[in-house]
Coordinates of C-alpha atoms in Angstrom, one line a residue:
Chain A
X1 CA -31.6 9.8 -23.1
X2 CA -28.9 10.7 -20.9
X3 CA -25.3 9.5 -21.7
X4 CA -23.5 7.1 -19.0
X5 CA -20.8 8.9 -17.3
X6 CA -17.2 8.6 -18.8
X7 CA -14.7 7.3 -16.4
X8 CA -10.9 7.5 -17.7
X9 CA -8.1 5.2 -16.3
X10 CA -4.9 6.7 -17.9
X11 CA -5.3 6.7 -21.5
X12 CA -8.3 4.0 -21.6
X13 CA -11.9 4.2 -21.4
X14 CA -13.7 2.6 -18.2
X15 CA -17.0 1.0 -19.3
X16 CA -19.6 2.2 -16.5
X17 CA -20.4 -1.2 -15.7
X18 CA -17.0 -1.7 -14.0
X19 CA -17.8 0.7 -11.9
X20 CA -19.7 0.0 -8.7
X21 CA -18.9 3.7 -6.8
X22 CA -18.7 7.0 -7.1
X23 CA -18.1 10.4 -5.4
X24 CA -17.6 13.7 -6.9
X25 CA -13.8 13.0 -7.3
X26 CA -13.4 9.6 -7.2
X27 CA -14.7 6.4 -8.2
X28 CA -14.1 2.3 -7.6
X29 CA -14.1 -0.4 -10.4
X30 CA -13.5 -3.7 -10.4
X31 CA -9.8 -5.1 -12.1
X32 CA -9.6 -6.8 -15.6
X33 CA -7.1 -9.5 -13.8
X34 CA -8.2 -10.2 -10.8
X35 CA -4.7 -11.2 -9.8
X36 CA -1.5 -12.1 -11.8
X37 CA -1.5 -16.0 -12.2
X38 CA 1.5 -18.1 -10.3
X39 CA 0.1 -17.8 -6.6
X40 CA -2.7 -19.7 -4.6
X41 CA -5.2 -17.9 -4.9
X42 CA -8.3 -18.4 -2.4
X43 CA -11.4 -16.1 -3.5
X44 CA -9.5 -12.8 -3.2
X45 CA -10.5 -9.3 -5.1
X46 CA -8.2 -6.7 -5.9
X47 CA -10.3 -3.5 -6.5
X48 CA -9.0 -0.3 -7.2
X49 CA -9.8 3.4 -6.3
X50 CA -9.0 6.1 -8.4
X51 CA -10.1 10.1 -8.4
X52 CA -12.0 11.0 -11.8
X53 CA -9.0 13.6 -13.1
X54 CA -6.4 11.8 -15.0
X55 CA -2.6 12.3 -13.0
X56 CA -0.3 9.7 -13.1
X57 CA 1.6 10.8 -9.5
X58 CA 0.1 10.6 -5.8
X59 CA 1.7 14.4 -5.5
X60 CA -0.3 15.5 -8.2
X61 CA -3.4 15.2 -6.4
X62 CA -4.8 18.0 -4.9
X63 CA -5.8 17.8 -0.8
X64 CA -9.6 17.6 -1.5
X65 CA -8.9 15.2 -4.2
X66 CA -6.6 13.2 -1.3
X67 CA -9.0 13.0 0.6
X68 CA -11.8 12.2 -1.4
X69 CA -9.9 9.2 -2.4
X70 CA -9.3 8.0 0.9
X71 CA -11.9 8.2 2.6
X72 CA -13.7 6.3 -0.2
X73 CA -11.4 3.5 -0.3
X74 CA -11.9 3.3 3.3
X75 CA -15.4 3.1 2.7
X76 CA -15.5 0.7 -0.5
X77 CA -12.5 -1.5 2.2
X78 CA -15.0 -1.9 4.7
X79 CA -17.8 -3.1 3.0
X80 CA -15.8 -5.5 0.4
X81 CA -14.2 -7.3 3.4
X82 CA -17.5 -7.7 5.2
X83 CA -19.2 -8.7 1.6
X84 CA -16.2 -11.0 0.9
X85 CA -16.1 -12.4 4.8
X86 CA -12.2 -11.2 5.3
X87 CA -10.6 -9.9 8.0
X88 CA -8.0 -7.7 6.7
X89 CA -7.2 -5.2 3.9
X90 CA -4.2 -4.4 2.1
X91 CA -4.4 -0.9 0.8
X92 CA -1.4 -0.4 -1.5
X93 CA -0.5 2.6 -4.3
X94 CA 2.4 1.6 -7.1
X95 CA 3.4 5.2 -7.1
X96 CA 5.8 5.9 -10.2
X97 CA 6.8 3.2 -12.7
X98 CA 9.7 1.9 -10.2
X99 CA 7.1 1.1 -7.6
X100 CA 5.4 -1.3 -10.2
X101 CA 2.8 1.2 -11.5
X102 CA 2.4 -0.1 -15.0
X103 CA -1.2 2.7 -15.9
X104 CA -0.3 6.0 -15.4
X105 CA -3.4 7.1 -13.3
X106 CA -3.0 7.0 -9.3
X107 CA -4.9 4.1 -8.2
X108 CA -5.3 2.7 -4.8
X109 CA -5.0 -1.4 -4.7
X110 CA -7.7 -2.5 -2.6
X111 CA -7.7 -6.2 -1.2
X112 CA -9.8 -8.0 1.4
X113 CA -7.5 -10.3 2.8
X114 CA -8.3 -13.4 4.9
X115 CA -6.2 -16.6 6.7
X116 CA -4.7 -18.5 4.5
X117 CA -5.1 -16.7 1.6
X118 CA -1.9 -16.7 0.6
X119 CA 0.9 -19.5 1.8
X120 CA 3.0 -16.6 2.4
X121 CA 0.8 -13.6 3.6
X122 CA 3.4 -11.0 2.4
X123 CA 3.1 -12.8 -1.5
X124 CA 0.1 -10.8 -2.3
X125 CA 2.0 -7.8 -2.8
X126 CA 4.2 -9.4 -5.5
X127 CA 1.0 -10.4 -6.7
X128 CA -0.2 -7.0 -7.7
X129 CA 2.7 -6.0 -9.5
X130 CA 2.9 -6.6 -13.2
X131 CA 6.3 -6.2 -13.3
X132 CA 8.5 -10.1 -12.8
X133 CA 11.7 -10.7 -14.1
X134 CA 11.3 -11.4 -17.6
X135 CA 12.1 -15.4 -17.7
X136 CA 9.0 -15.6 -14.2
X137 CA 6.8 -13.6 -16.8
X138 CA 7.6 -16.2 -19.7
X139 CA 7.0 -18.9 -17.9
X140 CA 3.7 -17.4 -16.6
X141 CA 2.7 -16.2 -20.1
X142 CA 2.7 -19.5 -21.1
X143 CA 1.8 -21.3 -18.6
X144 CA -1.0 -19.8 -17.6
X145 CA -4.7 -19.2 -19.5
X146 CA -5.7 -17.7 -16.8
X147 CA -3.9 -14.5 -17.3
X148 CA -6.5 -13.7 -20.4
X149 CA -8.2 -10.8 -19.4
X150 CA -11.5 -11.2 -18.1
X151 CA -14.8 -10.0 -20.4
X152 CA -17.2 -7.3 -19.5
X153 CA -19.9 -9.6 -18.8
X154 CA -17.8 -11.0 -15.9
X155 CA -16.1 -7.7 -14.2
X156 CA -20.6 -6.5 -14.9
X157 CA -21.1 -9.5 -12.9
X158 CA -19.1 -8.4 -10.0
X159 CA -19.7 -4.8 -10.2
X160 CA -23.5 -5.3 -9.9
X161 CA -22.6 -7.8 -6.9
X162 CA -21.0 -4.4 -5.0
X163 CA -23.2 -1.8 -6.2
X164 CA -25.7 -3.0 -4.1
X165 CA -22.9 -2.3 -1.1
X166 CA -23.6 1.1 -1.5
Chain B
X1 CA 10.7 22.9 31.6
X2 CA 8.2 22.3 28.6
X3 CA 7.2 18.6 27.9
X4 CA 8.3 16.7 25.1
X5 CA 5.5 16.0 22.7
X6 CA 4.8 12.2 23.8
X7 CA 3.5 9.6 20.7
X8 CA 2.8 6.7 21.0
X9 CA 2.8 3.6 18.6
X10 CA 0.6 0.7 19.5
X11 CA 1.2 -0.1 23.1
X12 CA 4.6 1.7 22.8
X13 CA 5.8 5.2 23.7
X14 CA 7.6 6.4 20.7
X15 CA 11.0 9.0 21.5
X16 CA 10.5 12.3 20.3
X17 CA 13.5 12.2 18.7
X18 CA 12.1 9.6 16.1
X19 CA 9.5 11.7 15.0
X20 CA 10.6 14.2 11.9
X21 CA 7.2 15.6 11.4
X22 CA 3.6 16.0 13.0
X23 CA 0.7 18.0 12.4
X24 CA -2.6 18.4 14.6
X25 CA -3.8 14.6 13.8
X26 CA -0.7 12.9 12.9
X27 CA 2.8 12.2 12.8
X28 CA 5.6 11.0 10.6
X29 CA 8.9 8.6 12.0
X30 CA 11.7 6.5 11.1
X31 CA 11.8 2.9 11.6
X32 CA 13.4 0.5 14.4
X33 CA 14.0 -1.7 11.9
X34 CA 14.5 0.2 7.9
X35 CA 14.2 -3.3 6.3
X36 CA 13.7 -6.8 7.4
X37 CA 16.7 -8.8 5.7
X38 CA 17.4 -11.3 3.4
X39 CA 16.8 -8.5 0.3
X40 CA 19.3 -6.7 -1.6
X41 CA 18.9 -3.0 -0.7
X42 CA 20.5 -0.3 -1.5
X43 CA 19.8 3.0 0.5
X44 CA 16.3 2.5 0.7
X45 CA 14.3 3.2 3.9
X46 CA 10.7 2.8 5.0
X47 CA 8.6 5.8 7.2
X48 CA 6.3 5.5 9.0
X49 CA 2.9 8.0 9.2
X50 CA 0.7 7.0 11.4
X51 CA -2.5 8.9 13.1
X52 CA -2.0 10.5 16.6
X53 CA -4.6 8.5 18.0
X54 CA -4.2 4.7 18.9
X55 CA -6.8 3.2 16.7
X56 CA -6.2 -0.1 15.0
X57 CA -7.9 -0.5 12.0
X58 CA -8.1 2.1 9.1
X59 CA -12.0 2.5 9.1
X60 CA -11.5 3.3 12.5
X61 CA -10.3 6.8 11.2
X62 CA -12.7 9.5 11.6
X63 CA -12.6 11.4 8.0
X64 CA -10.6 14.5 9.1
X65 CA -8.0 11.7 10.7
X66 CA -8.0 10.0 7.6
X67 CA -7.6 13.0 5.1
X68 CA -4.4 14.6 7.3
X69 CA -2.4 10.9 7.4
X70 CA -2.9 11.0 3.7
X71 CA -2.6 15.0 3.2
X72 CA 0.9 13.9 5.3
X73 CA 2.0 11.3 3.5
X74 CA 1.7 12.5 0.3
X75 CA 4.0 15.7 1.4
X76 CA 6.2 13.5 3.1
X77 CA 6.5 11.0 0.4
X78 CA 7.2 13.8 -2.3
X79 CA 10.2 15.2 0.3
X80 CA 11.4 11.4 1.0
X81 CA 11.6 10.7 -2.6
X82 CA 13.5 13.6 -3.9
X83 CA 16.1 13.7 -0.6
X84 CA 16.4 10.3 -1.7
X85 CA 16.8 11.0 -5.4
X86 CA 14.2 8.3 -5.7
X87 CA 11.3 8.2 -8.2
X88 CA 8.8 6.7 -7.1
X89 CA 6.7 5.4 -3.9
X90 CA 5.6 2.7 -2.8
X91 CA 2.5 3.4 0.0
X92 CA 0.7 0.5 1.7
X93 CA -1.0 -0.3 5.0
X94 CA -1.1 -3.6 6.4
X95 CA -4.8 -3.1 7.3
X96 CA -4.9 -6.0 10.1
X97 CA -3.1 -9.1 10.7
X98 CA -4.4 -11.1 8.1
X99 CA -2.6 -8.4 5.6
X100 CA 0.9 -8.9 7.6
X101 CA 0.0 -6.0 10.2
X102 CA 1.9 -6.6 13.5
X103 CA 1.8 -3.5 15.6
X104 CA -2.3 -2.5 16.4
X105 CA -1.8 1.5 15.0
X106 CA -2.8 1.9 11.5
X107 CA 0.4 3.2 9.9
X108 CA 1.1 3.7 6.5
X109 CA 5.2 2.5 5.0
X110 CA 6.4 4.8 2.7
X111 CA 9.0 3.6 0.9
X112 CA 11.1 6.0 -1.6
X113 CA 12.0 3.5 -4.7
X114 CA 14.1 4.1 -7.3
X115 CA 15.8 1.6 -10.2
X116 CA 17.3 -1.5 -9.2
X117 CA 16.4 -0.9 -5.5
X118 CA 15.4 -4.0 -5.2
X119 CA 16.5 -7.5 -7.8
X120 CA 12.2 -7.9 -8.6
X121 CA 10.6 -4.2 -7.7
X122 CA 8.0 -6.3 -6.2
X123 CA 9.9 -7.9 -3.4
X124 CA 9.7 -4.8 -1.8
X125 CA 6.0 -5.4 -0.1
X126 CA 7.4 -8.4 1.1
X127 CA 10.2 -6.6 3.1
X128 CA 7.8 -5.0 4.6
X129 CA 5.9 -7.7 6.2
X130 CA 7.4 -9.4 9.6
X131 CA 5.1 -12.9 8.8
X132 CA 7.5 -15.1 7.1
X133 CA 7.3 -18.7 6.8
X134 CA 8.2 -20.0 10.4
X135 CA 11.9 -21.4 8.2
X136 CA 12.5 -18.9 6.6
X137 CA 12.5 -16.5 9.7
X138 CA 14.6 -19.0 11.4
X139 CA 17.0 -18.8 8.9
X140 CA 17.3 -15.1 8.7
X141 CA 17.7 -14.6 12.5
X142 CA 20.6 -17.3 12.7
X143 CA 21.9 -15.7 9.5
X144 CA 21.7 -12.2 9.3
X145 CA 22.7 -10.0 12.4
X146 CA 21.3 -6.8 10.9
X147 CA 18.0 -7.7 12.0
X148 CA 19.3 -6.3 15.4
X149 CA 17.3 -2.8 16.5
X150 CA 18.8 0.1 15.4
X151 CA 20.0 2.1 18.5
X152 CA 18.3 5.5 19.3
X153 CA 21.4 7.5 17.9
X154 CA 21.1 6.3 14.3
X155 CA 16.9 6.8 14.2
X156 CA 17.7 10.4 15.8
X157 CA 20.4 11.0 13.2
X158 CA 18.0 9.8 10.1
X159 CA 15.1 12.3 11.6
X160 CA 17.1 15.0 11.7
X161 CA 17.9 14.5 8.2
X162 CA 14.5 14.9 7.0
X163 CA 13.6 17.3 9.9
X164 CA 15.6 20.1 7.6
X165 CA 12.7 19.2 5.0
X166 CA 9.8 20.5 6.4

């Protein structure tokens, strides 16, 4: 039988049912939090896009790698805002821990953004980043059940949803 | 007399002088505007690389336009960072208006970060975005003067900065 591909994500194991792409370099999964609690939150994704090799810094990529990244999150952009009827995208990477990166593996935020998503359109960015001052975070923490990481059965559900995208 | 190189930015003609770096499919500049206000900042500064050709929206991009803006703003991000003794980058493209995009020329910020740039390292993608709440605009125009353009002397002086880089 033949064994399901590995993906890596820094130092954790992807389960291949999180993943709904792939290229020789790169791949796309869907997020274990969809989004960090504390904002309106209107049926919005984040997805991310990461190459196969494990480096923690955008520079660290090679060009074909570069590329190969790119020019599938353009790809896995355009069909995830058609899919998800939106009429924007915020591509975003959290390069270095004080840009918010919080896994150590380049990975390219991608987010089909529509009107009124947001109350503030500029919010989803502080949305993506794990890192808020430390009473916000409390607050959230317990606040918030929704910040539970989702199951595997759920992200599967999804994944299977954009697989057939491709 | 040879021609200036001309670029243009949307519906605007951008000033050579602006420009710190170009290859065959794209080009790097400074901003009119470094931050929007109303955020602490502290010697930080957003560039701008954008694709020589006025298209809109990022899956507009043919692939070889897409892999040299990202081939460029990796190399200019790494040079930013360290001329700015920063550690890490933030990258995004406001793909659109729904995702805060306000000039019709894909563009990608890159933004040298470093500790404490900013009070929450997340506020930083909201700088970036001119959509404010319609109050909270008005207040920062009545309030803060430094949302004034910057004159052509201080972009040109900034670009030749990081014109020595490349």
């Amino acid at each position: 039988m033949e064994e399901p591909p590995l993906y890596k994500f820094g130092p954790y194991k992807i389960d291949a049912r999180e993943v709904f792409h792939a290229t020789p370099l790169s791949y796309a999964m869907v997020n274990l939090r969809p989004l960090l609690p504390g904002f309106l939150v209107i049926n919005l994704r984040i997805l991310s896009v990461c190459p196969k090799r494990v480096v923690k810094r955008f520079a660290d990529l090679s060009s074909d790698e570069t590329s190969d990244l790119w020019v599938t999150a353009k790809e896995v952009g355009a069909k995830l805002e058609q899919y998800h009827k939106a009429s924007s995208i915020t591509f975003a990477i959290q390069d270095g821990p004080q840009a918010g990166q919080t896994v150590a593996h380049v990975h390219i935020h991608v987010i089909p953004r529509k009107k009124g998503d947001f109350e503030k359109n500029d919010e989803i960015y502080d949305a993506t980043d794990v890192k808020v001052k430390e009473k916000e975070m409390k607050e959230k923490l317990d606040l918030d059940v929704e910040r539970k990481d989702r199951s595997m059965e759920e992200m599967a559900h999804e994944a299977t949803e954009y697989l057939a995208l491709f």
